[in-house]
Amino acid sequence: MLLKLKGGRVYDPANGVDGEIRDLYVRDGQIASTPAPDERIDREYDLGGRVVMAGAIDMHTHIGGGKMNIARAMLPEDHRADPVARTAITRASCGHAAPGTFATGYRYAEMGYTACFEPAILPVNARQAHLEMGDTPMVDKGGYVMLGSDDFLLRLMAAGEDQKLINDYVAWTLQATHCIGIKVVNPGGISAFKFNQRTMQLDEAHPFYGVTPRDILRVLSRAVHELGVPHPLHVHSSNLGVPGNVDTTLGTIRASEGLPIHLTHIQFHSYGTEGDRKFSSAAARVAEAVNSTPNASCDVGQVLFGQTVTASADSMSQQRNSGFANPPKYVVMDIECDAGCGVVPFKYRDRNFVNALQWAVGLEIFLLVNDPWRVFLTTDHPNGAPFTTYPHLIRLLMDRTFRNERLGLIHPDAQALTTVGSIDREYSLYEIAILTRAAPAKLLGLADLGHLAPGARADITVYRNDPDRERMFSAPEYVFKDGDVVVRDGKVVKVTWGRYHRVQPEYDHGIERRLKDHFDRYQTMRADHMRITPDEMHAFGHGADVVTHPCRR
Amino acid sequence: MPASPVIPEAVSNVACPFCGLVCDDLEVSTAAGRVTVQANGCALALAAFERGNSDGGTGPRIDGVPASLADAAATAARLLLGSRLPVIGGLATDVEGARAAGRLADRLGGVLDHMNSATFLRNTMVLQDSGWIATTLSEVRNRADLLIVAGGDVVSRFPRFFERCIANGDTLFGEGRTCDVIFLGPGVPAGSTIPGIVPTVIPCDVTQLAAAFGLLRALLAGRPVQAESAAGMPLATWRSLVERMKVARYGVMAWAAGDFPFPHAELTVQSLCELVKELNLEGRFSGLPLGGSDGDITADAVHLWQTGFGSRTSFGQGIPENDAYHHSTARLLARGEADVLVWISSLNEARTPPPTSIPTIVLGCTGMAFEREPAVFIPVGTPGLDHAGHLFRTDRVVALPLQQLRPSTLPSVADVLAAIHAALEES
């Protein structure tokens, strides 16, 4: 099968293509080079006047796993307001803040996304996360597995064990859980909360193990680097949401000691303590630090106004925030000497000073980080807003007039404290394609995604070039997944199941004896059962292919 | 049909599907196709694995007449195609069976309702209304220095709980660990003991526990209290209990919703959970909801992630509509609203379908005996015995792999539902 996508305006930053009129060819699910003149074209799509990009990649979105299922259980009223009806090809589900897995897949595809990465997979909960992602149709999936408050690692560190052994443990965890990266959340803090500690500073010793968050960041970023895992350590810093946490964030960037580091939902970590209300934007300082630290990248975790639910492994922070729950209900859990979680429904309001300033802080980060290859478009779904708000967010970035109109609607004191109104920058389509396609693929080491050169997967999104960028990005005309049209005019026309992406770094199997002993003595499941088999992965994903990406060593 | 893997004669690290703890350390012998638990089995597990040895031999039946699986599936499909509102009930199955049941309910516009939902919903309603602070089994094993059991005795439903989570001396944080155990209610039955545990029993009236939790919350908050007793126990008892709770380093309050068999027990669960939340303003304390037996947490988890709703969800209007009252199997049968019942029960042959006059399709354990022969009976394998599968543990966190332990020709629930689905599409 040979397809020709004719005459579209192509934005393919990975290959330096900036809005050129080009023909694309698709053969057997991949982008193909220009065929010989005598080859038969099976199907031609005339894309004159259309904008063509690779399928979008969300590199940080909470789409599956225990905390999202708790959020679903907690929010019947939210589901009822957004039912998703079955069709001849799609399943009944629910949408909005904590959507069902079916609706998650359909709606991502309907916005032109073809890959999603779940950023907080607890090792003990990995099987559930993969089951949920397996039931998420349309998109490719992958996950980052969480370490850093697990007693096994903290014990290794407290005993002063060699980095080599820690590397083995990190690699074992990646292999056992089929993940593509390592995440750390409030390093050591989730464990400290189990000892009734309520805050954790970067250089504060853990109440039992004595190690500090800085120590944990150092050993984990070193492990990721030495194992050659493409994605840098994915860091949710200490002190999420706390006024004045900018110092922690800047310290965290420095704690990587020159190794690659990714700071996630950095908006929630860019707060100062200036002004009458002792809450201010420190986005400029954070953006400056990112700009001047080439080994650092960030995603924003933009806040947008409306009802949502916050779901995080950071039990310490979620307990602290539980008083702000709206509606007033929350769940906090300690989990299996492995990690924790907290689920707190939240309603961000433009007339609330704090919420309004959070909105502005996120936009400041977007507009002040110079290198679009090192800042990623996320709302930390659903924590800052549901992922379905992305088209609105893209318009805020691309359309200064629209942005300033919106700025005029927020709490006046927040308006007075933000520089958003004075920043002229408007993102171009090329830059949006970097943020949402090329850069995530590069950061995750996905050689055949996020671009349109021959050999890439034929995951392609075709938009009508509408000056209302929100409308444009809400409903692409076509989405191709592995060469098939799966979305037409913003509606799913074919259901597919995507692929899994993972890395499988090598390690010394001696670590398995220690893990067996640890699990037999202290845990309530066997270490062997932590390991998910390839057969399980295949069955969980409706037969989806599991792709192993190379580590660089 | 399950494949026929080579099954070794001694299998270690077997996960047991017969209660919500899903202990995964059993040692089992499988010589000559006879499955016997050699180590780490509780009385429930020993009996359930042994029961599995005596069944077999029965095949599908249509109106009591032996039939092929294909004919039984085709008859089931015909009944379902003619149905206006089928109920897919029971749902005692593994993840794979729950996925297939969800797909069938979506296709038919039916209702999903688990056999345990009446008890299970006591917890769900609390999650929906106010939430909780909870913990998991390994945290209890390592951290708890105070365990309060509200309502029942735990051991009759979850026999190895104390052995695995409380009586261990060795923890991550040192040896010689001790944990005080307090029962609110009858405690263990007279004459029985729990090895290694000397519990304190506060023999209060379980139906009045909500009042006791209210009193404890008032005492904790330092509010003036006029009551002289609660749940049949004097104020002094509750006063000393709250003092003990306040000094716990890591307190745990466990309950099984099934131990609250009285109207509006969700309010008891809610007052328990609110008390635990308030204990966390100063210290650490966690709830431990115990459930998961008969695959109830498994079915709930699967249907939640697929559609946003767990048990008692109707797809009759093409969207998932959850209603704890309207969509209960018992009510739909009693009111004549349902016209076909699909009953799924693959873990315990004693869990037979409720009495009803409407056509019933049973996917059940082979030894299942019926008061009234169902329209279609399809014997299915038990996950973790006849075929592989997955089951969620009580804590909603750990999903364990179940393995096949004996040669079996019995199809899984997922297999049968797929066959019915295929027959539907052919019609």
Short mmCIF file of C-alpha atoms in Angstrom, two decimals, chain A residues 66 69-70 72-77 79-80 83-86 90-94 98-103 122 124-125 127-128 130-132 134-135 151 155 191 193-196 198 208-209 319 328-339 518 520-526 528-529 536 539-542, chain B residues 13-15 24-25 40 95-96 99 102-103 106-107 124 127-139 141-143 164-165 168 170-175 249-250 277 280-284 286 300-302 304-309 315 318-320 322-323 390 392-393 395-401 403:
data_model
loop_
_atom_site.label_atom_id
_atom_site.label_comp_id
_atom_site.label_asym_id
_atom_site.label_seq_id
_atom_site.Cartn_x
_atom_site.Cartn_y
_atom_site.Cartn_z
CA GLY A 66 -3.77 3.28 40.63
CA ASN A 69 -8.47 4.81 39.08
CA ILE A 70 -8.94 6.24 42.57
CA ARG A 72 -12.23 7.90 38.67
CA ALA A 73 -13.88 6.24 41.67
CA MET A 74 -14.10 9.61 43.42
CA LEU A 75 -15.66 11.64 40.61
CA PRO A 76 -19.03 10.23 39.50
CA GLU A 77 -20.43 13.76 39.18
CA HIS A 79 -18.22 11.63 34.66
CA ARG A 80 -21.97 12.23 34.50
CA PRO A 83 -20.69 10.85 29.02
CA VAL A 84 -19.14 9.29 25.94
CA ALA A 85 -21.65 7.26 23.95
CA ARG A 86 -20.76 4.06 22.18
CA THR A 90 -16.03 2.82 19.78
CA ARG A 91 -16.92 1.91 23.36
CA ALA A 92 -19.04 3.80 25.86
CA SER A 93 -16.89 5.63 28.41
CA CYS A 94 -16.63 8.96 30.19
CA ALA A 98 -10.45 11.58 34.99
CA PRO A 99 -11.65 10.00 31.77
CA GLY A 100 -12.07 6.30 31.14
CA THR A 101 -9.26 4.69 29.20
CA PHE A 102 -11.34 4.36 26.04
CA ALA A 103 -12.31 8.04 26.01
CA LEU A 122 4.86 2.78 40.98
CA VAL A 124 4.29 -2.43 42.67
CA ASN A 125 1.46 -0.93 40.64
CA ARG A 127 0.88 -4.21 36.22
CA GLN A 128 -2.25 -2.12 36.74
CA HIS A 130 0.02 -1.37 31.90
CA LEU A 131 -3.43 -2.95 32.04
CA GLU A 132 -4.99 0.51 31.92
CA GLY A 134 -3.42 -1.53 27.35
CA ASP A 135 -7.09 -0.58 27.40
CA ASP A 151 12.71 1.50 51.10
CA ARG A 155 18.39 1.16 52.44
CA SER A 191 8.84 7.98 52.64
CA PHE A 193 5.70 11.45 55.26
CA LYS A 194 5.20 7.90 56.53
CA PHE A 195 7.32 8.99 59.52
CA ASN A 196 4.99 11.98 59.96
CA ARG A 198 5.36 17.18 56.54
CA PHE A 208 15.24 7.26 59.37
CA TYR A 209 17.74 6.71 56.59
CA GLN A 319 -1.99 15.85 52.33
CA PRO A 328 -14.34 18.60 49.52
CA LYS A 329 -13.07 15.02 49.35
CA TYR A 330 -9.62 13.51 49.02
CA VAL A 331 -7.64 10.30 49.18
CA VAL A 332 -4.10 9.95 50.49
CA MET A 333 -2.32 6.60 50.52
CA ASP A 334 0.93 5.09 51.72
CA ILE A 335 1.80 2.31 49.32
CA GLU A 336 3.75 -0.88 49.88
CA CYS A 337 7.04 0.61 51.18
CA ASP A 338 7.35 1.70 47.58
CA ALA A 339 5.72 5.11 47.30
CA HIS A 518 14.17 -8.17 50.74
CA ASP A 520 10.62 -12.40 51.32
CA ARG A 521 11.44 -10.65 54.59
CA TYR A 522 9.62 -7.38 54.35
CA GLN A 523 7.08 -7.23 51.56
CA THR A 524 3.76 -9.00 51.08
CA MET A 525 4.40 -10.14 47.54
CA ARG A 526 7.19 -12.14 45.97
CA ASP A 528 9.28 -12.68 41.11
CA HIS A 529 5.76 -11.27 40.80
CA GLU A 536 1.47 -10.30 29.85
CA ALA A 539 -2.14 -9.55 26.29
CA PHE A 540 -2.63 -6.31 28.24
CA GLY A 541 -2.20 -4.27 25.07
CA HIS A 542 -4.65 -6.19 22.85
CA ASN B 13 5.13 -18.77 44.72
CA VAL B 14 1.59 -19.69 43.78
CA ALA B 15 -0.91 -16.85 44.11
CA ASP B 24 1.38 -15.32 46.49
CA ASP B 25 3.73 -17.55 48.49
CA ASN B 40 1.52 -21.37 53.35
CA VAL B 95 -9.14 -9.23 35.03
CA GLU B 96 -9.52 -10.94 31.67
CA ARG B 99 -12.66 -7.03 30.53
CA GLY B 102 -17.40 -5.00 30.10
CA ARG B 103 -17.22 -5.48 26.35
CA ASP B 106 -21.32 -2.35 26.12
CA ARG B 107 -22.36 -4.38 23.08
CA THR B 124 -17.38 3.20 47.18
CA LEU B 127 -14.80 7.43 48.22
CA GLN B 128 -17.37 9.32 46.16
CA ASP B 129 -18.49 11.54 49.01
CA SER B 130 -15.49 12.30 51.21
CA GLY B 131 -12.51 10.02 50.52
CA TRP B 132 -10.07 8.47 52.96
CA ILE B 133 -6.49 8.05 54.06
CA ALA B 134 -5.47 4.46 53.48
CA THR B 135 -2.53 2.14 53.56
CA THR B 136 -1.52 -1.22 52.10
CA LEU B 137 -0.46 -4.61 53.45
CA SER B 138 3.33 -4.15 53.34
CA GLU B 139 3.10 -0.79 55.08
CA ARG B 141 3.63 -5.27 58.05
CA ASN B 142 6.51 -2.85 58.58
CA ARG B 143 5.11 0.23 60.25
CA ARG B 164 1.55 -11.83 57.30
CA CYS B 165 1.03 -8.26 58.51
CA ASN B 168 6.11 -10.71 61.89
CA ASP B 170 11.28 -8.52 61.65
CA THR B 171 10.57 -5.23 59.87
CA LEU B 172 12.47 -2.77 57.71
CA PHE B 173 13.03 -0.68 60.80
CA GLY B 174 14.27 -3.30 63.24
CA GLU B 175 13.64 -6.62 64.88
CA ARG B 249 3.49 6.21 65.57
CA TYR B 250 1.66 4.52 62.72
CA LYS B 277 -8.26 11.81 58.51
CA ASN B 280 -3.49 12.80 60.53
CA LEU B 281 -3.65 16.47 61.44
CA GLU B 282 -1.02 15.74 64.09
CA GLY B 283 0.20 12.18 63.61
CA ARG B 284 0.04 9.30 61.17
CA SER B 286 -4.34 5.04 58.11
CA ASP B 300 -14.61 -2.81 39.96
CA ALA B 301 -11.10 -1.70 38.95
CA VAL B 302 -11.46 -2.87 35.35
CA LEU B 304 -13.75 1.92 36.51
CA TRP B 305 -10.79 2.38 34.22
CA GLN B 306 -12.74 1.53 31.10
CA THR B 307 -15.83 3.65 31.74
CA GLY B 308 -15.39 5.71 34.92
CA PHE B 309 -17.89 3.56 36.81
CA PHE B 315 -25.20 0.69 29.28
CA GLY B 318 -25.46 3.72 25.13
CA ILE B 319 -23.55 5.60 27.83
CA PRO B 320 -22.37 4.30 31.19
CA ASN B 322 -24.11 4.29 37.39
CA ASP B 323 -26.80 4.03 40.02
CA HIS B 390 -4.83 -11.71 37.14
CA PHE B 392 -6.36 -7.42 42.32
CA ARG B 393 -5.57 -7.54 45.99
CA ASP B 395 -5.50 -2.66 48.60
CA ARG B 396 -6.44 -1.81 44.96
CA VAL B 397 -2.73 -1.50 44.20
CA VAL B 398 -1.24 -4.91 43.61
CA ALA B 399 -2.50 -7.04 40.72
CA LEU B 400 -1.02 -10.52 40.93
CA PRO B 401 -0.52 -13.07 38.18
CA GLN B 403 -1.10 -19.48 37.03
#
